[in-house]
Amino acid sequence: MMITIPFTNKGAFLYVEIYEFIKQSITEGSLKYGEKLPSKRSLASHLAVSVNTVDAAYGQLVAEGYLEAIPKRGYFVCQIDTYLLKQKDQIQEESIRTATAETIKIDFSPNAIDQRIFPYEAFRKIFKSTFNEYDSNLLNKPDIQGELELRKALVELLYRSRGVRCTEEQIIIGSGTDHLLQILGLLWGRNKSVVLENPVYLKAYNIFEKMGNPVISIDIDEKGIQIEPMQAYSDVAVYVTPSHQFPLGMSMPIDRRIRLLNFANQEAETYIIEDDYDSEFRYNEKPLPSLQSIDNNGKVIYIGTFSKSIAPSFRISYMVLPVELLKAYREIADAISSPVSSLEQKMIGAFISSGIFEKHVNKMRKVYKGKRILLMNALKKWGKRVKITGENAGHHLLVQLDNGLTEEDMYRRALARDVRVYPVSPYFIHGVPENYKSMVLLGYGSLTDEQIYSGIGILKEAWEL
């Protein structure tokens, strides 16, 4: 069998092209086990290359185990396990997904922000004033708990906006919520059971599970996580998103909050992790007070982030520890280093202290409220065929259809038209309950009015509404 190789002449050595072509032919099955290849001389003559070029290609294939050289007989294809072929299929599928992602025209991401209203000029000025060569601490290793200026600014901001009561000594600065949850895991060790909402913020679930903590999932109802199923457990950590449950969007009312605090008060080592990830963005009423603000017994660990209020690229989050846990943190603090640069922390601290942060959040709230109304009005034109929930807060709505399409149908039909929506099923730990099927998330943070209109028009056609 003679081999014809379409040389590309794109700068690679000719022997590399010969090697790659024969290797691909073997892994794809075009050249089969035991098949004899042309001699070096005959292949070199056929391809109009030197014998040394073919020899180098054959030598590499023999070294890697694709060919076997049998003296006085020639070169033969070795037996290759099917794993290589499967691996190639997976890579092809992944590249297809990547290529599809690159063609997305409208992305209803629940995590994106509107970069057009980012206060670039304000940050430019803050950067210039913060990057001060006369600041002897600028290039030093950050404080383990975070820069004092940022922590002081947070004390005042959190009290004004969320009712959080704390001192700067109680605040820990981290690189994202994930990092802070890992710190808590180090505080407690693997024996601490963690109770999670179902559905849940997936990263929280994955972090605790991978750290070895027993994970207990408890279904939510219209008021948030249910309290009665928790009574079977003691000395646990309860992870909740009470102001805006992720991903379903309901808020935990005061009676459920008090019952949750009473549950935590029953056991000395039971704590509540309050993830207040996007509490600034509530549109019909003022932001709800935090759970921590009504905690009188040091049971609530409050966590917040700037990923929605400033930008996801600022991987800065913060945690307010109860005094009792602060003591435990300081015992392990020497083994923990701050992953957030001093400069970024100082910039965020100055951004808050200057008052520009709160002005920016107010502006964002107005812009996102307008987008939310626009999206809701467009969806309401679909009539009774669509149910809309989660509309009071955050950066996304939940859309549920009753026209027979499954969640997967909704996702794939949208993707086929270069529109990305986000299924809700991955957030459920033990399967999707019947009343949440055929549901997807539609985020609007980064979209223009035109993109929202266009996207909803495309979805209406794709979903045959």
CSV table of C-alpha atoms in Angstrom, one decimal, residues 275-459:
chain,number,residue,atom,x,y,z
A,275,ASP,CA,-23.8,33.6,51.4
A,276,ASP,CA,-25.0,37.1,50.5
A,277,TYR,CA,-23.7,37.0,46.9
A,278,ASP,CA,-25.9,39.6,45.2
A,279,SER,CA,-28.0,41.2,47.9
A,280,GLU,CA,-27.4,44.7,46.5
A,281,PHE,CA,-29.6,43.9,43.5
A,282,ARG,CA,-33.2,43.9,44.8
A,283,TYR,CA,-35.6,45.9,42.6
A,284,ASN,CA,-39.1,46.1,44.0
A,285,GLU,CA,-38.1,46.8,47.6
A,286,LYS,CA,-35.0,47.8,49.6
A,287,PRO,CA,-32.4,45.1,50.1
A,288,LEU,CA,-33.4,42.7,52.9
A,289,PRO,CA,-31.5,42.9,56.2
A,290,SER,CA,-28.9,40.2,56.5
A,291,LEU,CA,-29.4,37.1,58.6
A,292,GLN,CA,-26.3,38.1,60.5
A,293,SER,CA,-28.0,41.4,61.5
A,294,ILE,CA,-30.5,39.6,63.7
A,295,ASP,CA,-28.1,37.0,65.1
A,296,ASN,CA,-27.4,37.7,68.8
A,297,ASN,CA,-25.5,34.6,69.6
A,298,GLY,CA,-22.6,34.5,67.1
A,299,LYS,CA,-24.0,31.8,65.0
A,300,VAL,CA,-23.8,33.4,61.5
A,301,ILE,CA,-20.8,33.5,59.3
A,302,TYR,CA,-21.4,36.2,56.7
A,303,ILE,CA,-19.9,36.0,53.2
A,304,GLY,CA,-20.0,38.5,50.4
A,305,THR,CA,-18.3,39.3,47.2
A,306,PHE,CA,-17.6,42.0,44.7
A,307,SER,CA,-18.0,39.8,41.6
A,308,LYS,CA,-21.5,41.2,40.8
A,309,SER,CA,-21.2,44.7,42.3
A,310,ILE,CA,-17.9,45.5,40.7
A,311,ALA,CA,-16.6,42.8,38.3
A,312,PRO,CA,-15.9,39.1,38.3
A,313,SER,CA,-12.2,39.8,37.5
A,314,PHE,CA,-11.8,41.3,41.0
A,315,ARG,CA,-11.5,38.0,42.8
A,316,ILE,CA,-12.1,39.6,46.1
A,317,SER,CA,-14.6,38.3,48.7
A,318,TYR,CA,-15.0,38.8,52.4
A,319,MET,CA,-16.1,36.8,55.4
A,320,VAL,CA,-17.3,38.0,58.8
A,321,LEU,CA,-16.4,35.4,61.5
A,322,PRO,CA,-18.2,35.2,64.8
A,323,VAL,CA,-15.7,35.9,67.7
A,324,GLU,CA,-15.5,32.3,68.8
A,325,LEU,CA,-14.5,31.1,65.3
A,326,LEU,CA,-12.1,34.0,65.0
A,327,LYS,CA,-10.0,32.5,67.8
A,328,ALA,CA,-9.9,29.2,65.9
A,329,TYR,CA,-8.9,31.0,62.7
A,330,ARG,CA,-6.0,32.7,64.3
A,331,GLU,CA,-4.6,29.3,65.4
A,332,ILE,CA,-4.3,28.2,61.8
A,333,ALA,CA,-3.7,31.6,60.2
A,334,ASP,CA,0.1,31.1,59.9
A,335,ALA,CA,-0.6,28.2,57.5
A,336,ILE,CA,-2.7,30.5,55.3
A,337,SER,CA,-1.5,33.2,53.0
A,338,SER,CA,-3.7,35.9,51.4
A,339,PRO,CA,-4.0,35.3,47.6
A,340,VAL,CA,-5.2,38.8,46.9
A,341,SER,CA,-2.6,41.5,46.1
A,342,SER,CA,-2.3,44.5,48.5
A,343,LEU,CA,-2.8,46.8,45.6
A,344,GLU,CA,-6.1,45.4,44.6
A,345,GLN,CA,-7.3,45.4,48.2
A,346,LYS,CA,-6.2,49.0,48.6
A,347,MET,CA,-8.0,50.0,45.4
A,348,ILE,CA,-11.3,48.4,46.5
A,349,GLY,CA,-10.9,50.0,50.0
A,350,ALA,CA,-10.5,53.4,48.4
A,351,PHE,CA,-13.4,52.8,46.0
A,352,ILE,CA,-15.7,52.1,49.0
A,353,SER,CA,-14.3,54.9,51.3
A,354,SER,CA,-14.7,57.5,48.5
A,355,GLY,CA,-18.5,56.8,48.3
A,356,ILE,CA,-18.1,56.0,44.6
A,357,PHE,CA,-18.9,52.4,45.2
A,358,GLU,CA,-22.4,53.0,46.5
A,359,LYS,CA,-23.1,55.5,43.7
A,360,HIS,CA,-22.0,52.9,41.2
A,361,VAL,CA,-24.2,50.2,42.8
A,362,ASN,CA,-27.2,52.5,42.7
A,363,LYS,CA,-26.6,53.2,39.0
A,364,MET,CA,-26.2,49.5,38.3
A,365,ARG,CA,-29.4,48.8,40.2
A,366,LYS,CA,-31.3,51.2,37.9
A,367,VAL,CA,-29.8,49.8,34.7
A,368,TYR,CA,-30.5,46.2,35.7
A,369,LYS,CA,-34.0,47.0,36.8
A,370,GLY,CA,-34.6,48.4,33.3
A,371,LYS,CA,-33.3,45.3,31.7
A,372,ARG,CA,-35.3,43.0,34.0
A,373,ILE,CA,-38.5,44.9,33.1
A,374,LEU,CA,-37.7,44.7,29.4
A,375,LEU,CA,-37.0,41.0,29.6
A,376,MET,CA,-40.2,40.3,31.7
A,377,ASN,CA,-42.4,42.3,29.3
A,378,ALA,CA,-41.0,40.4,26.3
A,379,LEU,CA,-41.6,37.0,28.0
A,380,LYS,CA,-45.1,38.0,29.2
A,381,LYS,CA,-46.1,38.3,25.5
A,382,TRP,CA,-45.8,34.5,25.3
A,383,GLY,CA,-48.9,34.3,27.5
A,384,LYS,CA,-49.8,31.3,29.7
A,385,ARG,CA,-47.3,29.1,27.9
A,386,VAL,CA,-44.5,30.4,30.1
A,387,LYS,CA,-44.1,30.8,33.8
A,388,ILE,CA,-41.6,33.4,35.1
A,389,THR,CA,-40.1,33.3,38.6
A,390,GLY,CA,-37.2,34.8,40.5
A,391,GLU,CA,-37.9,38.3,39.2
A,392,ASN,CA,-37.5,40.3,42.4
A,393,ALA,CA,-33.7,40.2,42.7
A,394,GLY,CA,-30.4,39.3,41.2
A,395,HIS,CA,-29.3,39.1,37.6
A,396,HIS,CA,-31.5,36.4,36.2
A,397,LEU,CA,-35.1,35.1,35.8
A,398,LEU,CA,-36.3,31.5,35.6
A,399,VAL,CA,-38.4,30.5,32.6
A,400,GLN,CA,-40.5,27.4,32.6
A,401,LEU,CA,-42.5,26.1,29.6
A,402,ASP,CA,-45.6,23.9,29.5
A,403,ASN,CA,-45.6,23.1,25.7
A,404,GLY,CA,-44.0,19.7,26.1
A,405,LEU,CA,-40.3,20.7,25.5
A,406,THR,CA,-37.9,19.3,28.1
A,407,GLU,CA,-35.1,21.4,29.6
A,408,GLU,CA,-32.6,19.7,27.3
A,409,ASP,CA,-34.8,20.5,24.3
A,410,MET,CA,-34.9,24.2,25.4
A,411,TYR,CA,-31.1,24.3,25.8
A,412,ARG,CA,-30.2,22.5,22.5
A,413,ARG,CA,-32.8,24.4,20.3
A,414,ALA,CA,-31.5,27.7,21.6
A,415,LEU,CA,-27.8,26.6,21.1
A,416,ALA,CA,-28.6,25.6,17.6
A,417,ARG,CA,-29.5,29.2,16.9
A,418,ASP,CA,-26.4,30.6,18.7
A,419,VAL,CA,-28.2,31.6,21.8
A,420,ARG,CA,-27.1,30.2,25.2
A,421,VAL,CA,-29.5,29.6,28.1
A,422,TYR,CA,-28.7,27.9,31.4
A,423,PRO,CA,-30.5,24.7,32.5
A,424,VAL,CA,-31.6,24.5,36.2
A,425,SER,CA,-31.1,20.8,36.6
A,426,PRO,CA,-27.3,20.9,37.3
A,427,TYR,CA,-28.1,22.7,40.6
A,428,PHE,CA,-30.3,19.9,42.0
A,429,ILE,CA,-28.3,17.3,43.9
A,430,HIS,CA,-30.7,14.4,43.6
A,431,GLY,CA,-32.7,15.0,40.4
A,432,VAL,CA,-35.1,17.7,39.4
A,433,PRO,CA,-38.5,17.7,41.1
A,434,GLU,CA,-41.5,17.6,38.8
A,435,ASN,CA,-42.5,21.2,39.5
A,436,TYR,CA,-39.0,22.5,38.3
A,437,LYS,CA,-38.8,20.6,35.1
A,438,SER,CA,-38.6,22.3,31.7
A,439,MET,CA,-37.0,25.3,33.3
A,440,VAL,CA,-33.9,27.4,32.4
A,441,LEU,CA,-32.1,30.5,33.7
A,442,LEU,CA,-32.1,33.7,31.6
A,443,GLY,CA,-29.5,36.2,32.8
A,444,TYR,CA,-29.6,39.7,31.5
A,445,GLY,CA,-26.6,41.5,33.2
A,446,SER,CA,-24.4,41.9,30.1
A,447,LEU,CA,-27.0,42.2,27.4
A,448,THR,CA,-28.1,45.3,25.6
A,449,ASP,CA,-31.8,46.1,25.1
A,450,GLU,CA,-31.4,45.1,21.4
A,451,GLN,CA,-29.8,41.8,22.4
A,452,ILE,CA,-32.6,41.0,24.9
A,453,TYR,CA,-35.3,41.7,22.2
A,454,SER,CA,-33.4,39.7,19.6
A,455,GLY,CA,-32.7,36.8,22.0
A,456,ILE,CA,-36.3,36.5,23.1
A,457,GLY,CA,-37.4,36.6,19.5
A,458,ILE,CA,-35.0,33.7,18.6
A,459,LEU,CA,-36.1,31.7,21.7
